CSV table of C-alpha atoms and ligand atoms in Angstrom, one decimal:
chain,number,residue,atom,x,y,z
O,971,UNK,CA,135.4,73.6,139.9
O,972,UNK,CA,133.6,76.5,138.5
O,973,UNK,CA,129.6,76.6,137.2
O,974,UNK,CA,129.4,73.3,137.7
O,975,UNK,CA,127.5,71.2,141.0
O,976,UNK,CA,128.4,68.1,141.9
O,977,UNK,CA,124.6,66.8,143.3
O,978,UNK,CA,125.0,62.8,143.4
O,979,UNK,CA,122.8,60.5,142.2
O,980,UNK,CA,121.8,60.1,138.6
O,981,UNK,CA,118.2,60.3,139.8
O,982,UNK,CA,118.1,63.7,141.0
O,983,UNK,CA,116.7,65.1,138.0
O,984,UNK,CA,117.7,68.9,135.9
O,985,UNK,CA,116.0,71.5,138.2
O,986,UNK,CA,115.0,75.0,137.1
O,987,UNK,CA,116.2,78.0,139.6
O,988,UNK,CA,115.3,81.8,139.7
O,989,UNK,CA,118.8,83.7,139.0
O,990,UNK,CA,119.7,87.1,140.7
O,991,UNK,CA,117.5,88.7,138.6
O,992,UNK,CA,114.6,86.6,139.2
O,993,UNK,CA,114.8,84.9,135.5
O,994,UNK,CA,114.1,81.1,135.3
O,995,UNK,CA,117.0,79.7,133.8
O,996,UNK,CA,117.1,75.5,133.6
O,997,UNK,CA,120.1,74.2,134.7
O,998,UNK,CA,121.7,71.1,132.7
O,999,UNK,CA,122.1,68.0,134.5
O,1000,UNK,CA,124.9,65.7,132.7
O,1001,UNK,CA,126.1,62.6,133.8
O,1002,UNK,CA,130.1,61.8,134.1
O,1003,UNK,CA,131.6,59.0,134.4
O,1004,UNK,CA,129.1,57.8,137.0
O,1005,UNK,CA,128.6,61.1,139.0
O,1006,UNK,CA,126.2,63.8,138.1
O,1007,UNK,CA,126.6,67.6,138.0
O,1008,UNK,CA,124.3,70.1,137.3
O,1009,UNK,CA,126.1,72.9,134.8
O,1010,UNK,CA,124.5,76.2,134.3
O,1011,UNK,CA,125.7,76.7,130.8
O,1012,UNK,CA,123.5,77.5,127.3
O,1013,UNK,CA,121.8,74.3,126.1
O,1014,UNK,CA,123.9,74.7,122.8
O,1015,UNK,CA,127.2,74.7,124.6
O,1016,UNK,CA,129.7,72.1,122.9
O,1017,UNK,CA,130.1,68.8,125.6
O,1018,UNK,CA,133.8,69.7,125.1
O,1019,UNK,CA,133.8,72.9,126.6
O,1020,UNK,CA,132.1,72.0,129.8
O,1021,UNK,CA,134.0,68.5,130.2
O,1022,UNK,CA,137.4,70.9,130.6
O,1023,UNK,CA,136.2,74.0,131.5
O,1024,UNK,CA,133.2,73.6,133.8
O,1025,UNK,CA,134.1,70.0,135.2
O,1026,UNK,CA,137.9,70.6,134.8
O,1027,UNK,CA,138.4,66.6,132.9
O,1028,UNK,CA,141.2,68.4,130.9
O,1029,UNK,CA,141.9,64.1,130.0
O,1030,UNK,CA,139.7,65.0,126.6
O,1031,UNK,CA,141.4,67.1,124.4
O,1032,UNK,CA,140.2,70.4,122.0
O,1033,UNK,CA,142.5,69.7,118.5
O,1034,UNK,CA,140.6,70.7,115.5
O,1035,UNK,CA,136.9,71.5,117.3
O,1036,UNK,CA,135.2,70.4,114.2
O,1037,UNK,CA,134.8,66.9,114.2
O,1038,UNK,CA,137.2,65.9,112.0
O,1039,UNK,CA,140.3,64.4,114.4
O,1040,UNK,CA,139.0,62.4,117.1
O,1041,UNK,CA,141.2,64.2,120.3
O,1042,UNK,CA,137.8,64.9,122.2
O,1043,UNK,CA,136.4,61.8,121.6
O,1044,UNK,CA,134.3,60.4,124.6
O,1045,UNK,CA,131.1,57.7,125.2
O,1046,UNK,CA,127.7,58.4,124.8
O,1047,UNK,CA,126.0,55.6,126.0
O,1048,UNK,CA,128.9,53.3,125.1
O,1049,UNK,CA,129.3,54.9,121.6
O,1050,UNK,CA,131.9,56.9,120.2
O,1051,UNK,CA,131.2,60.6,120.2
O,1052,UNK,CA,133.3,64.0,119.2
O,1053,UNK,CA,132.3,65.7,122.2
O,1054,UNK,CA,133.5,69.0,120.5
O,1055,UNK,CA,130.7,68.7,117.9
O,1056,UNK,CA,127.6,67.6,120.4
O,1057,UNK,CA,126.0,70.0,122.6
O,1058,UNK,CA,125.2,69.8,126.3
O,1059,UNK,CA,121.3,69.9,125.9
O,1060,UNK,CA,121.8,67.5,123.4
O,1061,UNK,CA,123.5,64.6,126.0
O,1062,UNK,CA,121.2,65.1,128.9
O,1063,UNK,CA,120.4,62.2,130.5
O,1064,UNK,CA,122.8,60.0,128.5
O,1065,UNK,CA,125.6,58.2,130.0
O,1066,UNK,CA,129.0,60.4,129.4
O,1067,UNK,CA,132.1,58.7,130.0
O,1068,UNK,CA,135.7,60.5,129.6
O,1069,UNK,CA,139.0,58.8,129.5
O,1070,UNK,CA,139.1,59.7,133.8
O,1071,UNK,CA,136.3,57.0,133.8
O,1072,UNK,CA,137.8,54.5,132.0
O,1073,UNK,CA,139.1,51.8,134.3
O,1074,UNK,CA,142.9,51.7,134.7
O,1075,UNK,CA,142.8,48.3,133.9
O,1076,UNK,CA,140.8,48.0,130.7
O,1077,UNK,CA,142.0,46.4,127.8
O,1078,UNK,CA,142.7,49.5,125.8
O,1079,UNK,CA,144.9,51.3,128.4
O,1080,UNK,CA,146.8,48.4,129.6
O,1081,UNK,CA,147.4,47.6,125.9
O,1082,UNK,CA,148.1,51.0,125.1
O,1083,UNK,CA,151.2,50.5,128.2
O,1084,UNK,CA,152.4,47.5,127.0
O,1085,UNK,CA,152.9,48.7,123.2
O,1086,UNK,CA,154.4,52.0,124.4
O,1087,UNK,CA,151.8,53.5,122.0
O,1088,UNK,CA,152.1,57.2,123.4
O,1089,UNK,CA,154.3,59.9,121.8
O,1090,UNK,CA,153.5,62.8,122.7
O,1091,UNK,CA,150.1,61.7,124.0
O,1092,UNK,CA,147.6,64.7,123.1
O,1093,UNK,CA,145.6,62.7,120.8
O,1094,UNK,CA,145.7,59.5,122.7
O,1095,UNK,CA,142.8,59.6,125.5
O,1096,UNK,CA,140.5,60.6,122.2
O,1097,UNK,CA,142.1,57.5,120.0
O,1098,UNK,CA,141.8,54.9,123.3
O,1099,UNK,CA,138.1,56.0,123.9
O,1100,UNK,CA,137.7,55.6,119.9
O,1101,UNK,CA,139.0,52.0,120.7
O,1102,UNK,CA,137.5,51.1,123.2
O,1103,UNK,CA,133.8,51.9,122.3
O,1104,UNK,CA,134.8,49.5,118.8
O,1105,UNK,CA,136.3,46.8,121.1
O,1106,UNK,CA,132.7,46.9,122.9
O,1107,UNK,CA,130.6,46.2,119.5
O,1108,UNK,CA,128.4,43.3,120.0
O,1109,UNK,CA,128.9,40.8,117.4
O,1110,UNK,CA,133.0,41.8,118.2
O,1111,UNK,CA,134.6,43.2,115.1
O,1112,UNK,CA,138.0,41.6,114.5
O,1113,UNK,CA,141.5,43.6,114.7
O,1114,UNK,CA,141.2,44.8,110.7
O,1115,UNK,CA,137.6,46.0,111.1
O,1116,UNK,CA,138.6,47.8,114.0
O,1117,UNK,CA,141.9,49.2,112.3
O,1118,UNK,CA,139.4,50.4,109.2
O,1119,UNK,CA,137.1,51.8,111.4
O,1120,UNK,CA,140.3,54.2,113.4
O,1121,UNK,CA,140.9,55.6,109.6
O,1122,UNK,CA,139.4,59.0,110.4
O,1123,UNK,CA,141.4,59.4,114.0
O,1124,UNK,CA,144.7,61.9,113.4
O,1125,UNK,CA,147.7,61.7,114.8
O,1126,UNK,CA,150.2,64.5,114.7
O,1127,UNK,CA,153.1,62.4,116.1
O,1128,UNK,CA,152.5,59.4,113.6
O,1129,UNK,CA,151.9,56.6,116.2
O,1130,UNK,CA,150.1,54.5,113.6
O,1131,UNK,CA,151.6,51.4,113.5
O,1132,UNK,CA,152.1,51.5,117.3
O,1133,UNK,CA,148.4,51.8,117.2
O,1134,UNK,CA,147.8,49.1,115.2
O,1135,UNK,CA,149.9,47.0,117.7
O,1136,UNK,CA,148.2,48.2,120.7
O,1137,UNK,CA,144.6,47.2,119.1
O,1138,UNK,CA,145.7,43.6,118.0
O,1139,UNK,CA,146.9,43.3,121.7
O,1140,UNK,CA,143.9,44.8,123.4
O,1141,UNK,CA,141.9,42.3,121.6
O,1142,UNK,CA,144.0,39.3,123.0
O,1143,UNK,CA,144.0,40.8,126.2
O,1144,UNK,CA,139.6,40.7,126.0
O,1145,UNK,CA,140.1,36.9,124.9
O,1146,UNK,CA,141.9,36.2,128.1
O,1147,UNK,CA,139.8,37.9,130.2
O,1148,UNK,CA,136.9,36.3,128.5
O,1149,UNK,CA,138.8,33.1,129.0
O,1150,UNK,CA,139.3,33.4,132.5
O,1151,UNK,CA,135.5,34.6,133.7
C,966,FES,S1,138.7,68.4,118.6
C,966,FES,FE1,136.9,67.3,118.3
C,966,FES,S2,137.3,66.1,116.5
C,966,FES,FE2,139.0,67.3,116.7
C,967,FES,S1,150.9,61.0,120.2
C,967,FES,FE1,151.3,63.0,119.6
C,967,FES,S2,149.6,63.7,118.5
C,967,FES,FE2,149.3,61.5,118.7
């Protein structure tokens, strides 16, 4: 792992250090899918580039890096995000979660199995974190709303229908689980 510090608890707050030079620089503390690291990159550095470069969690992908395809999409305290179009200083102290922290057995993912949704899979952890944050929504939105809501999500490879599929069988899959707790 390079420029970034692995330092534990999410209590340990961002601390300021003297460089080699004897310049105060403050170090960014982000939290990852339940860990936190301290990065020493610029404040305005996109999320993106750290999650792959400075934490090496190449599962979010760089497609367009302007917002406008979903392939880097991660949570921000449970919400949707483009994490090529958010900056570092900007997610401090907010609750970052990649596809690598998405449980293997979530909905989504086990759906996304079953369904065989996956072609060439580069835009797929950024479309199953799309989903999943929707699937979370309190009141729950219903398989169209959810469908509506993936309008702006691109896939190269054309997996749309199979997308469809895996959302309307991620949602029976919650009811089940629901069911069974
Ligand atoms: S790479 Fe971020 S939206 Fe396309
Ligand atoms: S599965 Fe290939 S780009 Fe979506």
């Amino acid at each position: 792992m390079q420029g970034g510090v692995f330092i534990g608890d999410w209590l340990s707050a961002a601390k300021s250090y003297e460089n080699s030079q004897g310049k105060e620089e403050i170090m960014i503390s982000l939290h990852v899918n339940g860990k936190v690291y301290q990065v020493d990159v610029s404040k305005d550095t996109p999320l993106l580039w750290v999650l792959r470069d400075t934490l090496n969690l190449k599962g979010t992908k760089y497609s367009c890096g302007i917002g406008e395809c979903g392939s880097c999409t991660v949570h921000i305290d449970g919400k949707a995000v483009r994490s090529c179009t958010i900056s570092v200083g900007e997610v401090q102290r907010k609750k970052i979660t990649t596809i690598e922290g998405l449980p293997e057995n979530h909905p989504v993912k086990k759906a996304w199995i079953k369904e065989q949704v996956v072609q060439c899979g580069y835009c797929q952890p950024g479309v199953i974190m799309q989903v999943a944050a929707l699937l979370s929504q309190k009141p729950a939105l219903n398989a169209d709303q959810i469908i509506t809501k993936m309008d702006d999500v691109i896939c190269r490879c054309g997996t749309y229908p199979r997308i469809k599929r895996g959302i309307k069988t991620a949602i029976q899959m919650t009811k089940k689980e629901v069911k069974k707790s």
